[in-house]
Amino acid sequence: MESYPAIEDHGLIGDLQTAALVTCDGTVDWFCAPRFDSPSIFAALLDRERGGYFRIAPHDVRYVTKQLYLPGTPILITRFISADGVAEVMDFMPVTGDLATDSHRLVRIVTMVRGSMRFRVECRPRFDYARERHDLERHPNGYLFRSPSATLTFNPVDPVRQLWAQTGEVRLEDGDLIAYGTLNEGDTGGIVLETAGTEPRTISAAEVEGMFEWTRDYWRRWVERSRYTGRWREMVERSAITLKLMTYAPTGAMIAAPTAALPELVGGTRNWDYRYTWVRDTSFSVHALLGLGFTEEVSRYMNWLDERIREAGDHQDPLKIMYRVDGSSDLHEEVLDHLEGYRGSSPVRIGNGAADQLQLDIHGEALYAMHLADEQGIRVSHQVWKSTVRLVDWLCQHWDRPDAGIWESRHHPRNYTFGRVMSWVALDRAIRLATRTGRPGDTTRWAEQRNLIYDQVMARGYHRERGSFVQAYDENMLDAALLAMPAVGFVTPSDPLWRSTLNAIERELVSDSLVHRYDPVHSPDGLPGHEGTFNMCTFWYVEALARSGRLDDARLTLEKMSTFSNHLGLYAEEIAATGEQIGNYPQAFSHLSLINSALTLNDLLDTEADARRRH
């Protein structure tokens, strides 16, 4: 590979247990198996020379590429267009089901639509983040890559095998496979890679067609369950599919992103592993998924969250901020010094040292999700409620502690305003749950502590001279997380204190509708360098504008934001000053906040339109 593709020049495919990224030129440059958080097999995204990749593309011909998803699915189509002809590579992963498995299939089908083209196929796996050497075995019907910890089976789809058998255009070079073949108009062939395979086999065109039809129909049936029919249906649908792709089916846990170590500043050091389940991210997704009608996904996630609450409550501990998809919490952070990082952005980190931070706000997000789910009839068991009570009682004792905050600062702990606001949310929703369901809990104490938090935030979280709520007590820096205050009900959108806060955020953190989380120069977070604008915060800004009655401004901001998605409607974590997408990709927080802002704005626009019609 000659250079790094842009982060946004990728499509995402997956099977609900793991996922892969495919570039616009037909290269799979990121794939981990058997789970999202497993070691990589292809990681050229993080090191173009050593990371490994699987490419299918025209050879020795000038071409342009176009990429799209098959409507209503995550089946990716990459089109190669030249004077000699037009070809398509279709990439997808058949859904594996709810039982964890080591066997995952990556299907790549090549079709010659018009004319003829000569193709080059390169399969260069690098197991265990390129730390293990492997052997390549030639078998009668395919090839097997074998490392000490894993295998990868290379299964040709007829007529590819016959073509290679006739021409002999397959080379095995130091454990890598390179092959050539010419396709003429109407020809279809391809490759099926399978993890944990033992014996390669030739796959018939009919079998691959069956895989395709089953995968297509699964996703279209799933999408049809959405009840959203609003103004931004295509954006919302693609975001919902993306969130589903990042959900681990055996447990219902949603990862923050399928990638690790993609930089928040190209060449910088803010490079984190996001292949884990943040309680905050997935809890906020509950509102989005319920708004679309996906109650089954919410129920699965709540079962996973219930187990985490039981573990925390039964040990009188706070929730951890993130876990692996199976619920385990060993996320030891390490640096892969042998990989150069995306465009030289090092260090390359796997694991996440922030897992052991104290972040008080996550209890608010967890109880917020539990309350929303309960309103839809998704209720917790008696044992989970007992653990929830213990967790809420713990919060009553500890909500006034300094913590690391929503942005996982690696600076010293502080008294973050947002952490206090979400602690208020936790207690408020716990009271509502106990009252509505008639379950036991010390609601008198909870109400007392909730009111103390409210009074403290109003007294110390609002900076009178600045005229706004601020990031932390006794400081004067702003924080875009405060944009969520009206959405969670801590303030009303018409409150003068909130309106002045919104105005201050617009003056200092908003740049041409895009929103920075905070200013790291004036609000140190323990890390060098700066970052781009944060997509989730921009969508929060849309929702805050809408709730404040500024519907035209909200609509324009949302439409502007849509221009920063990639050609497939996908968003990374941030937008750089250059306009390119940066950070881990695609980002669940970006897509779930897009859905929430679209739901809120669409409802308010409908209400406004109804009012105009009545008058």
Coordinates of C-alpha atoms in Angstrom, one line a residue:
M1 CA 0.0 0.0 0.0
E2 CA 1.5 3.3 -1.1
S3 CA -0.3 5.7 1.3
Y4 CA -3.0 5.9 3.9
P5 CA -6.5 6.5 2.8
A6 CA -8.6 9.1 4.5
I7 CA -10.4 7.8 7.6
E8 CA -13.7 8.8 5.9
D9 CA -12.8 6.8 2.8
H10 CA -14.0 3.6 4.3
G11 CA -17.2 1.6 4.5
L12 CA -18.1 -0.6 7.5
I13 CA -19.4 -4.2 7.2
G14 CA -20.0 -6.6 10.0
D15 CA -21.8 -9.7 11.3
L16 CA -22.9 -8.4 14.8
Q17 CA -19.8 -10.0 16.5
T18 CA -17.0 -8.3 14.6
A19 CA -16.6 -5.8 11.8
A20 CA -14.2 -4.8 8.9
L21 CA -13.4 -1.5 7.2
V22 CA -13.1 -1.4 3.4
T23 CA -11.5 1.5 1.5
C24 CA -12.8 3.1 -1.6
D25 CA -10.2 1.2 -3.6
G26 CA -11.3 -2.2 -2.5
T27 CA -8.9 -2.8 0.4
V28 CA -9.9 -4.4 3.7
D29 CA -7.4 -2.6 6.0
W30 CA -9.0 -3.3 9.4
F31 CA -10.4 -6.6 10.7
C32 CA -10.3 -8.1 14.1
A33 CA -11.6 -11.6 15.0
P34 CA -13.4 -13.3 16.6
R35 CA -14.7 -10.2 18.4
F36 CA -14.6 -6.5 18.0
D37 CA -12.0 -6.3 20.7
S38 CA -9.9 -9.3 19.5
P39 CA -6.4 -8.9 18.0
S40 CA -6.3 -7.7 14.4
I41 CA -5.8 -9.8 11.3
F42 CA -5.7 -6.8 8.9
A43 CA -4.4 -3.6 10.4
A44 CA -2.9 -1.6 7.5
L45 CA -5.1 1.2 8.8
L46 CA -2.5 1.6 11.6
D47 CA 0.6 0.6 9.6
R48 CA 0.6 0.5 5.8
E49 CA 3.7 -1.6 5.6
R50 CA 3.4 -4.0 8.6
G51 CA -0.3 -4.1 9.4
G52 CA -1.7 -6.4 6.7
Y53 CA -4.5 -6.1 4.3
F54 CA -6.7 -7.8 1.7
R55 CA -7.2 -6.0 -1.6
I56 CA -9.1 -6.7 -4.8
A57 CA -8.7 -4.0 -7.4
P58 CA -8.1 -3.6 -11.2
H59 CA -4.5 -4.0 -12.2
D60 CA -2.6 -1.7 -14.6
V61 CA -5.6 0.3 -15.6
R62 CA -6.6 3.9 -14.8
Y63 CA -10.0 4.0 -13.0
V64 CA -12.2 6.0 -10.6
T65 CA -14.1 4.4 -7.8
K66 CA -17.6 5.0 -6.4
Q67 CA -19.0 3.4 -3.3
L68 CA -22.5 2.9 -1.9
Y69 CA -24.5 0.6 0.4
L70 CA -27.2 -1.6 -1.0
P71 CA -30.2 0.3 0.2
G72 CA -31.5 -0.8 3.6
T73 CA -28.4 -2.9 4.3
P74 CA -24.7 -2.7 5.3
I75 CA -23.8 -4.6 2.1
L76 CA -21.0 -2.5 0.6
I77 CA -20.6 -2.0 -3.2
T78 CA -17.3 -0.6 -4.5
R79 CA -17.5 0.3 -8.2
F80 CA -14.4 0.6 -10.5
I81 CA -15.0 2.6 -13.6
S82 CA -12.6 2.9 -16.5
A83 CA -12.5 3.2 -20.2
D84 CA -12.1 -0.5 -20.4
G85 CA -15.2 -1.3 -18.4
V86 CA -17.1 -1.2 -15.1
A87 CA -16.7 -3.7 -12.3
E88 CA -18.2 -4.1 -8.8
V89 CA -16.8 -5.6 -5.7
M90 CA -19.6 -6.5 -3.2
D91 CA -18.5 -6.9 0.4
F92 CA -20.5 -8.2 3.3
M93 CA -20.4 -10.5 6.4
P94 CA -23.3 -13.0 6.9
V95 CA -24.8 -12.4 10.4
T96 CA -23.5 -15.0 12.8
G97 CA -26.3 -15.1 15.4
D98 CA -26.6 -14.7 19.1
L99 CA -24.1 -17.4 20.1
A100 CA -20.5 -16.4 20.3
T101 CA -18.4 -18.1 17.7
D102 CA -14.8 -18.0 16.4
S103 CA -16.0 -18.6 12.9
H104 CA -16.7 -15.4 10.8
R105 CA -16.9 -15.0 7.1
L106 CA -15.9 -12.1 5.0
V107 CA -17.5 -12.4 1.5
R108 CA -16.0 -10.5 -1.5
I109 CA -17.8 -10.9 -4.8
V110 CA -16.5 -9.4 -8.0
T111 CA -18.8 -8.8 -11.0
M112 CA -17.8 -7.5 -14.4
V113 CA -20.7 -5.2 -15.4
R114 CA -19.3 -4.0 -18.7
G115 CA -16.2 -4.6 -20.8
S116 CA -13.2 -6.5 -19.3
M117 CA -10.6 -5.8 -16.6
R118 CA -7.6 -7.6 -15.2
F119 CA -7.7 -7.8 -11.4
R120 CA -5.0 -8.2 -8.8
V121 CA -5.8 -9.9 -5.5
E122 CA -3.5 -9.5 -2.5
C123 CA -4.2 -11.3 0.8
R124 CA -1.6 -10.3 3.4
P125 CA -2.8 -11.1 6.9
R126 CA -0.8 -10.1 9.9
F127 CA -2.1 -11.9 13.0
D128 CA -2.2 -10.5 16.5
Y129 CA -1.6 -6.9 15.6
A130 CA 1.2 -8.0 13.3
R131 CA 3.1 -9.7 16.2
E132 CA 2.8 -13.3 15.0
R133 CA 4.4 -14.9 12.0
H134 CA 2.3 -17.2 10.0
D135 CA 2.5 -20.0 7.3
L136 CA 0.5 -20.2 4.1
E137 CA -0.6 -23.7 3.1
R138 CA -1.7 -24.6 -0.4
H139 CA -4.7 -27.0 -0.5
P140 CA -6.5 -28.6 -3.4
N141 CA -9.4 -26.2 -3.2
G142 CA -7.9 -23.1 -1.6
Y143 CA -5.4 -21.7 0.9
L144 CA -4.9 -21.7 4.6
F145 CA -3.1 -19.0 6.6
R146 CA -1.9 -20.4 10.0
S147 CA -0.4 -18.6 12.9
P148 CA 0.2 -19.8 16.5
S149 CA -3.1 -18.4 17.7
A150 CA -5.4 -18.3 14.6
T151 CA -6.2 -19.5 11.2
L152 CA -7.7 -17.8 8.1
T153 CA -9.1 -19.9 5.3
F154 CA -9.1 -18.5 1.7
N155 CA -12.0 -20.1 -0.1
P156 CA -12.3 -19.2 -3.8
V157 CA -15.7 -18.9 -5.4
D158 CA -16.1 -20.6 -8.8
P159 CA -15.2 -19.7 -11.5
V160 CA -12.2 -18.0 -9.9
R161 CA -10.5 -21.3 -8.9
Q162 CA -10.8 -22.7 -12.4
L163 CA -9.4 -19.5 -13.8
W164 CA -6.4 -19.6 -11.6
A165 CA -6.0 -23.3 -12.2
Q166 CA -5.9 -22.7 -15.9
T167 CA -3.6 -19.7 -15.9
G168 CA -1.4 -20.4 -12.9
E169 CA -1.5 -16.8 -11.9
V170 CA -1.2 -17.3 -8.2
R171 CA 2.0 -16.7 -6.2
L172 CA 2.7 -17.4 -2.6
E173 CA 5.3 -15.0 -1.3
D174 CA 6.6 -15.3 2.3
G175 CA 3.2 -16.2 3.6
D176 CA 1.2 -13.8 1.4
L177 CA -1.0 -14.6 -1.6
I178 CA -1.0 -12.6 -4.8
A179 CA -3.1 -13.6 -7.7
Y180 CA -4.3 -12.2 -11.1
G181 CA -7.2 -12.8 -13.3
T182 CA -9.1 -11.2 -16.1
L183 CA -12.9 -10.9 -15.9
N184 CA -15.1 -10.3 -19.0
E185 CA -18.6 -8.8 -19.1
G186 CA -21.0 -10.9 -17.2
D187 CA -18.4 -12.8 -15.2
T188 CA -18.8 -13.2 -11.4
G189 CA -16.4 -14.6 -9.0
G190 CA -15.0 -13.9 -5.6
I191 CA -13.4 -15.0 -2.3
V192 CA -14.8 -16.0 1.1
L193 CA -12.4 -15.6 4.0
E194 CA -13.3 -17.6 7.1
T195 CA -11.7 -17.4 10.5
A196 CA -11.1 -20.5 12.5
G197 CA -11.4 -22.7 9.4
T198 CA -9.5 -25.9 8.9
E199 CA -9.9 -27.1 5.3
P200 CA -10.3 -24.7 2.4
R201 CA -13.0 -25.5 0.0
T202 CA -14.4 -24.2 -3.3
I203 CA -17.6 -22.3 -2.8
S204 CA -20.2 -22.4 -5.6
A205 CA -21.9 -19.3 -7.0
A206 CA -25.2 -20.6 -5.8
E207 CA -24.0 -20.8 -2.2
V208 CA -22.6 -17.3 -2.2
E209 CA -25.9 -16.1 -3.7
G210 CA -27.7 -17.7 -0.8
M211 CA -25.4 -15.9 1.7
F212 CA -26.1 -12.6 0.0
E213 CA -29.9 -13.0 -0.1
W214 CA -30.0 -14.1 3.5
T215 CA -27.9 -11.2 4.6
R216 CA -29.9 -8.7 2.5
D217 CA -33.2 -10.0 3.7
Y218 CA -32.1 -10.0 7.4
W219 CA -31.1 -6.3 7.3
R220 CA -34.1 -5.2 5.3
R221 CA -36.5 -6.9 7.7
W222 CA -34.7 -5.3 10.6
V223 CA -34.8 -1.8 9.1
E224 CA -38.5 -2.2 8.4
R225 CA -39.1 -2.3 12.1
S226 CA -38.2 1.3 12.4
R227 CA -41.2 3.6 12.9
Y228 CA -39.3 6.8 12.0
T229 CA -40.9 8.5 9.0
G230 CA -39.5 12.0 9.5
R231 CA -37.6 14.5 7.4
W232 CA -34.2 12.9 7.8
R233 CA -35.2 9.3 7.2
E234 CA -32.2 8.3 5.1
M235 CA -29.7 9.7 7.6
V236 CA -31.5 8.2 10.5
E237 CA -31.8 4.8 8.9
R238 CA -28.1 4.6 8.0
S239 CA -27.2 5.7 11.6
A240 CA -29.5 3.0 13.0
I241 CA -27.8 0.3 10.8
T242 CA -24.4 1.5 11.9
L243 CA -25.4 1.3 15.6
K244 CA -26.7 -2.2 15.0
L245 CA -23.4 -3.2 13.3
M246 CA -21.6 -2.1 16.4
T247 CA -23.7 -4.3 18.7
Y248 CA -22.3 -7.6 19.9
A249 CA -25.3 -9.9 19.4
P250 CA -24.5 -12.5 22.1
T251 CA -24.8 -9.9 24.9
G252 CA -26.5 -6.9 23.4
A253 CA -23.5 -4.6 24.3
M254 CA -22.7 -1.8 21.9
I255 CA -19.1 -0.7 21.3
A256 CA -18.1 2.9 21.0
A257 CA -16.3 2.3 17.6
P258 CA -14.9 -0.7 15.8
T259 CA -11.4 0.8 15.6
A260 CA -8.4 1.5 17.9
A261 CA -5.8 4.3 17.9
L262 CA -7.2 6.4 15.1
P263 CA -5.9 9.9 16.0
E264 CA -7.9 12.9 17.2
L265 CA -5.1 14.9 15.7
V266 CA -3.1 13.5 12.8
G267 CA 0.5 13.1 14.0
G268 CA -0.6 13.6 17.6
T269 CA -0.8 11.3 20.7
R270 CA -4.6 11.3 21.4
N271 CA -5.0 7.8 20.0
W272 CA -7.3 5.5 22.0
D273 CA -8.9 2.1 21.7
Y274 CA -12.7 2.4 21.4
R275 CA -13.6 -1.3 20.8
Y276 CA -15.4 -1.5 24.2
T277 CA -18.8 -0.8 25.7
W278 CA -19.1 2.6 27.5
V279 CA -22.0 2.7 29.9
R280 CA -22.5 6.3 28.9
D281 CA -22.6 5.8 25.1
T282 CA -24.9 2.8 25.1
S283 CA -27.2 4.2 27.7
F284 CA -27.7 7.3 25.6
S285 CA -28.5 5.0 22.7
V286 CA -31.5 3.7 24.5
H287 CA -33.4 7.0 23.8
A288 CA -32.4 6.8 20.1
L289 CA -33.4 3.1 19.7
L290 CA -36.7 3.5 21.6
G291 CA -37.5 6.5 19.5
L292 CA -37.1 4.4 16.4
G293 CA -39.1 1.5 17.9
F294 CA -36.2 -1.0 18.4
T295 CA -37.3 -2.3 21.7
E296 CA -35.7 -5.7 21.3
E297 CA -32.2 -4.1 21.1
V298 CA -32.9 -2.0 24.2
S299 CA -34.1 -5.0 26.1
R300 CA -30.9 -6.9 25.2
Y301 CA -28.7 -4.0 26.3
M302 CA -30.7 -3.5 29.5
N303 CA -30.0 -7.2 30.4
W304 CA -26.3 -6.6 29.9
L305 CA -26.5 -3.3 32.0
D306 CA -28.5 -5.0 34.7
E307 CA -25.6 -7.5 35.2
R308 CA -23.1 -4.6 35.5
I309 CA -25.4 -2.9 38.1
R310 CA -25.6 -6.1 40.1
E311 CA -21.8 -6.4 40.1
A312 CA -21.4 -2.8 41.2
G313 CA -24.2 -2.7 43.7
D314 CA -23.5 -6.0 45.3
H315 CA -19.9 -4.9 46.0
Q316 CA -20.9 -1.3 47.1
D317 CA -18.8 0.0 44.2
P318 CA -19.5 2.6 41.5
L319 CA -20.1 1.4 37.9
K320 CA -17.0 1.2 35.7
I321 CA -17.1 3.5 32.8
M322 CA -16.5 0.8 30.2
Y323 CA -16.4 -3.0 29.8
R324 CA -15.6 -5.5 27.2
V325 CA -18.6 -6.8 25.2
D326 CA -18.8 -9.9 27.4
G327 CA -19.0 -7.7 30.6
S328 CA -15.5 -8.3 31.8
S329 CA -13.5 -5.3 32.9
D330 CA -9.8 -6.1 32.3
L331 CA -8.9 -3.4 29.7
H332 CA -5.2 -3.2 30.4
E333 CA -3.7 -0.5 28.2
E334 CA -0.5 -1.2 26.2
V335 CA 1.4 0.4 23.4
L336 CA 2.2 -1.4 20.1
D337 CA 5.6 0.1 19.4
H338 CA 6.1 -1.9 16.2
L339 CA 3.2 -0.1 14.5
E340 CA 3.8 3.4 13.2
G341 CA 0.1 4.5 13.7
Y342 CA -2.2 6.1 11.2
R343 CA -0.1 8.6 9.1
G344 CA 2.6 8.4 11.8
S345 CA 0.2 9.1 14.7
S346 CA 1.8 7.2 17.6
P347 CA 1.6 5.7 20.1
V348 CA -0.7 2.9 18.9
R349 CA -2.7 1.9 22.0
I350 CA -4.8 -1.1 22.6
G351 CA -6.8 -1.6 25.8
N352 CA -7.9 1.6 27.7
G353 CA -6.5 2.9 30.9
A354 CA -9.4 5.1 31.5
A355 CA -11.5 2.1 32.4
D356 CA -10.6 2.5 36.1
Q357 CA -11.4 6.2 36.3
L358 CA -14.2 7.4 38.5
Q359 CA -16.8 9.2 36.4
L360 CA -19.9 10.1 38.3
D361 CA -22.0 11.0 35.3
I362 CA -22.3 7.4 34.1
H363 CA -24.7 6.6 37.0
G364 CA -27.1 9.2 35.6
E365 CA -26.9 7.8 32.1
A366 CA -27.5 4.3 33.4
L367 CA -30.6 5.3 35.5
Y368 CA -31.8 7.5 32.7
A369 CA -31.7 4.4 30.4
M370 CA -33.4 2.2 33.0
H371 CA -36.2 4.8 33.4
L372 CA -36.8 5.2 29.7
A373 CA -36.9 1.4 29.2
D374 CA -39.3 1.0 32.2
E375 CA -41.6 3.4 30.5
Q376 CA -41.8 1.1 27.6
G377 CA -42.4 -2.0 29.7
I378 CA -38.8 -3.2 29.8
R379 CA -38.5 -3.7 33.6
V380 CA -35.8 -4.9 35.8
S381 CA -36.0 -7.9 38.1
H382 CA -36.3 -7.8 41.9
Q383 CA -32.6 -8.7 42.3
V384 CA -31.5 -6.0 39.9
W385 CA -33.6 -3.5 41.6
K386 CA -32.0 -4.4 45.0
S387 CA -28.6 -3.9 43.4
T388 CA -29.8 -0.6 41.9
V389 CA -30.9 0.6 45.3
R390 CA -27.4 -0.2 46.7
L391 CA -25.8 1.7 43.8
V392 CA -28.0 4.7 44.3
D393 CA -27.3 4.6 48.1
W394 CA -23.5 4.5 47.2
L395 CA -24.1 7.6 45.0
C396 CA -25.8 9.4 47.8
Q397 CA -22.6 9.1 49.8
H398 CA -20.1 9.9 47.0
W399 CA -21.6 12.3 44.5
D400 CA -19.6 15.2 46.0
R401 CA -16.2 13.6 45.1
P402 CA -13.9 15.0 42.4
D403 CA -13.8 12.8 39.3
A404 CA -12.3 12.4 35.8
G405 CA -15.4 13.8 34.0
I406 CA -17.3 12.8 30.9
W407 CA -14.2 13.5 28.7
E408 CA -12.0 11.1 30.7
S409 CA -9.4 13.7 31.6
R410 CA -6.0 12.3 32.5
H411 CA -5.3 15.5 34.5
H412 CA -6.2 15.7 38.2
P413 CA -9.8 15.0 39.3
R414 CA -12.1 18.0 39.5
N415 CA -15.6 18.9 40.5
Y416 CA -17.2 18.7 37.1
T417 CA -20.6 20.3 36.7
F418 CA -21.8 17.7 34.3
G419 CA -21.0 14.9 36.7
R420 CA -23.1 16.6 39.3
V421 CA -25.9 17.2 36.9
M422 CA -26.0 13.5 35.9
S423 CA -25.8 12.5 39.6
W424 CA -28.9 14.6 40.0
V425 CA -30.4 12.7 37.0
A426 CA -29.5 9.3 38.7
L427 CA -31.3 10.2 41.9
D428 CA -34.2 11.8 40.2
R429 CA -34.9 8.8 37.9
A430 CA -34.4 6.4 40.8
I431 CA -37.1 8.2 42.7
R432 CA -39.4 8.1 39.6
L433 CA -38.8 4.4 39.2
A434 CA -39.5 3.6 42.8
T435 CA -42.6 5.7 42.8
R436 CA -44.0 4.3 39.6
T437 CA -43.4 0.7 40.3
G438 CA -44.0 0.7 44.0
R439 CA -40.6 -0.8 44.7
P440 CA -38.7 -0.1 48.0
G441 CA -36.0 2.4 48.3
D442 CA -35.0 5.3 50.6
T443 CA -36.7 7.9 48.4
T444 CA -36.7 10.4 51.2
R445 CA -32.9 10.3 51.4
W446 CA -32.6 10.2 47.6
A447 CA -34.8 13.3 47.3
E448 CA -32.7 15.1 49.9
Q449 CA -29.5 14.4 48.1
R450 CA -31.0 15.2 44.7
N451 CA -32.0 18.6 46.0
L452 CA -28.6 19.2 47.6
I453 CA -27.0 18.5 44.2
Y454 CA -29.4 20.9 42.4
D455 CA -28.7 23.7 44.9
Q456 CA -25.0 23.1 44.7
V457 CA -24.9 23.2 40.9
M458 CA -26.9 26.4 40.8
A459 CA -24.6 27.9 43.4
R460 CA -21.2 26.7 42.2
G461 CA -21.7 25.4 38.7
Y462 CA -23.1 28.7 37.4
H463 CA -20.5 31.5 37.0
R464 CA -22.2 34.8 37.6
E465 CA -19.6 37.0 36.0
R466 CA -19.3 34.8 33.0
G467 CA -23.1 34.4 32.8
S468 CA -23.0 30.7 32.1
F469 CA -22.7 27.2 33.6
V470 CA -19.1 26.2 33.5
Q471 CA -17.1 23.0 33.2
A472 CA -16.0 22.7 36.8
Y473 CA -16.6 24.4 40.1
D474 CA -14.5 27.5 40.9
E475 CA -13.3 27.7 37.3
N476 CA -14.6 29.7 34.3
M477 CA -14.1 27.3 31.4
L478 CA -17.0 26.2 29.2
D479 CA -17.9 22.6 28.4
A480 CA -20.1 21.4 25.5
A481 CA -21.4 18.5 27.7
L482 CA -23.6 21.1 29.3
L483 CA -25.6 21.3 26.1
A484 CA -27.4 18.1 27.4
M485 CA -28.8 19.9 30.5
P486 CA -32.2 20.7 29.0
A487 CA -32.5 17.2 27.4
V488 CA -32.2 15.5 30.7
G489 CA -34.5 17.9 32.4
F490 CA -32.1 19.7 34.8
V491 CA -33.1 23.1 33.4
T492 CA -35.9 24.3 31.2
P493 CA -34.8 25.6 27.7
S494 CA -36.5 29.0 28.5
D495 CA -34.5 29.5 31.8
P496 CA -32.4 32.7 31.5
L497 CA -29.5 30.9 33.1
W498 CA -29.6 28.3 30.3
R499 CA -30.1 30.8 27.5
S500 CA -27.0 32.8 28.6
T501 CA -25.1 29.5 28.8
L502 CA -26.1 28.6 25.3
N503 CA -25.0 32.0 24.1
A504 CA -21.6 31.6 25.8
I505 CA -21.1 28.2 24.2
E506 CA -22.0 29.7 20.8
R507 CA -19.4 32.5 21.2
E508 CA -16.5 30.3 22.4
L509 CA -17.0 26.7 21.4
V510 CA -19.0 26.9 18.2
S511 CA -17.2 27.4 14.9
D512 CA -19.4 27.6 11.8
S513 CA -22.0 25.3 13.5
L514 CA -19.4 22.8 14.6
V515 CA -18.8 22.4 18.3
H516 CA -15.6 21.9 20.4
R517 CA -15.9 19.9 23.6
Y518 CA -13.8 22.4 25.5
D519 CA -10.7 24.4 25.0
P520 CA -7.8 22.2 26.1
V521 CA -5.4 25.2 26.2
H522 CA -7.4 26.9 29.0
S523 CA -8.8 23.7 30.4
P524 CA -5.9 21.2 30.6
D525 CA -6.8 17.6 30.3
G526 CA -3.3 16.1 30.9
L527 CA -2.6 15.5 27.2
P528 CA -0.5 17.5 24.7
G529 CA -1.9 19.0 21.5
H530 CA -5.4 20.0 20.4
E531 CA -8.3 18.2 18.7
G532 CA -11.1 18.8 16.2
T533 CA -14.7 19.6 16.8
F534 CA -16.7 16.8 18.4
N535 CA -19.6 15.4 16.3
M536 CA -21.7 14.4 19.2
C537 CA -21.5 17.9 20.7
T538 CA -22.6 19.4 17.4
F539 CA -25.7 17.1 17.4
W540 CA -26.3 18.1 21.0
Y541 CA -26.1 21.7 19.9
V542 CA -28.8 21.0 17.3
E543 CA -31.1 19.5 20.0
A544 CA -30.4 22.4 22.4
L545 CA -31.2 25.0 19.7
A546 CA -34.4 23.1 18.9
R547 CA -35.5 22.9 22.5
S548 CA -34.8 26.6 22.9
G549 CA -37.3 27.4 20.1
R550 CA -34.6 28.2 17.5
L551 CA -35.9 25.7 15.0
D552 CA -34.5 27.4 11.9
D553 CA -31.0 27.6 13.4
A554 CA -31.3 24.0 14.5
R555 CA -32.4 22.8 11.1
L556 CA -29.6 24.7 9.3
T557 CA -27.0 23.3 11.7
L558 CA -28.2 19.8 11.2
E559 CA -28.1 20.2 7.4
K560 CA -24.6 21.7 7.6
M561 CA -23.5 18.7 9.7
S562 CA -24.8 16.3 7.1
T563 CA -22.2 17.7 4.7
F564 CA -19.5 16.4 6.9
S565 CA -20.6 12.8 6.8
N566 CA -18.7 10.6 4.3
H567 CA -20.1 9.4 1.0
L568 CA -21.9 6.6 2.9
G569 CA -23.4 8.7 5.6
L570 CA -20.9 7.6 8.3
Y571 CA -19.3 9.8 11.0
A572 CA -16.0 9.5 12.9
E573 CA -15.6 11.0 16.3
E574 CA -14.4 14.5 15.2
I575 CA -14.0 16.9 12.3
A576 CA -10.6 18.4 11.8
A577 CA -10.0 22.1 11.0
T578 CA -9.4 20.9 7.4
G579 CA -12.9 19.4 7.3
E580 CA -11.7 15.8 7.2
Q581 CA -13.0 13.2 9.7
I582 CA -10.6 12.2 12.5
G583 CA -10.7 9.9 15.5
N584 CA -12.1 6.4 15.8
Y585 CA -14.6 5.5 13.0
P586 CA -17.5 5.1 12.8
Q587 CA -18.4 6.5 16.2
A588 CA -21.5 5.3 18.0
F589 CA -21.8 8.5 19.9
S590 CA -22.0 10.5 16.7
H591 CA -24.7 8.3 15.2
L592 CA -26.9 8.0 18.3
S593 CA -26.8 11.7 18.9
L594 CA -27.7 12.3 15.2
I595 CA -30.8 10.1 15.7
N596 CA -31.7 11.9 18.9
S597 CA -31.4 15.4 17.4
A598 CA -33.3 14.4 14.3
L599 CA -36.1 12.9 16.4
T600 CA -36.4 16.0 18.6
L601 CA -36.1 18.5 15.8
N602 CA -38.6 16.6 13.6
D603 CA -41.2 16.5 16.4
L604 CA -40.8 20.2 17.2
L605 CA -41.1 21.1 13.5
D606 CA -44.2 19.0 13.2
T607 CA -45.7 20.8 16.3
E608 CA -44.9 24.2 14.8
A609 CA -46.5 23.2 11.5
D610 CA -49.6 21.9 13.3
A611 CA -49.9 25.2 15.1
R612 CA -49.6 27.2 11.9
R613 CA -52.3 25.1 10.3
R614 CA -54.6 25.7 13.3
H615 CA -54.2 29.4 13.0

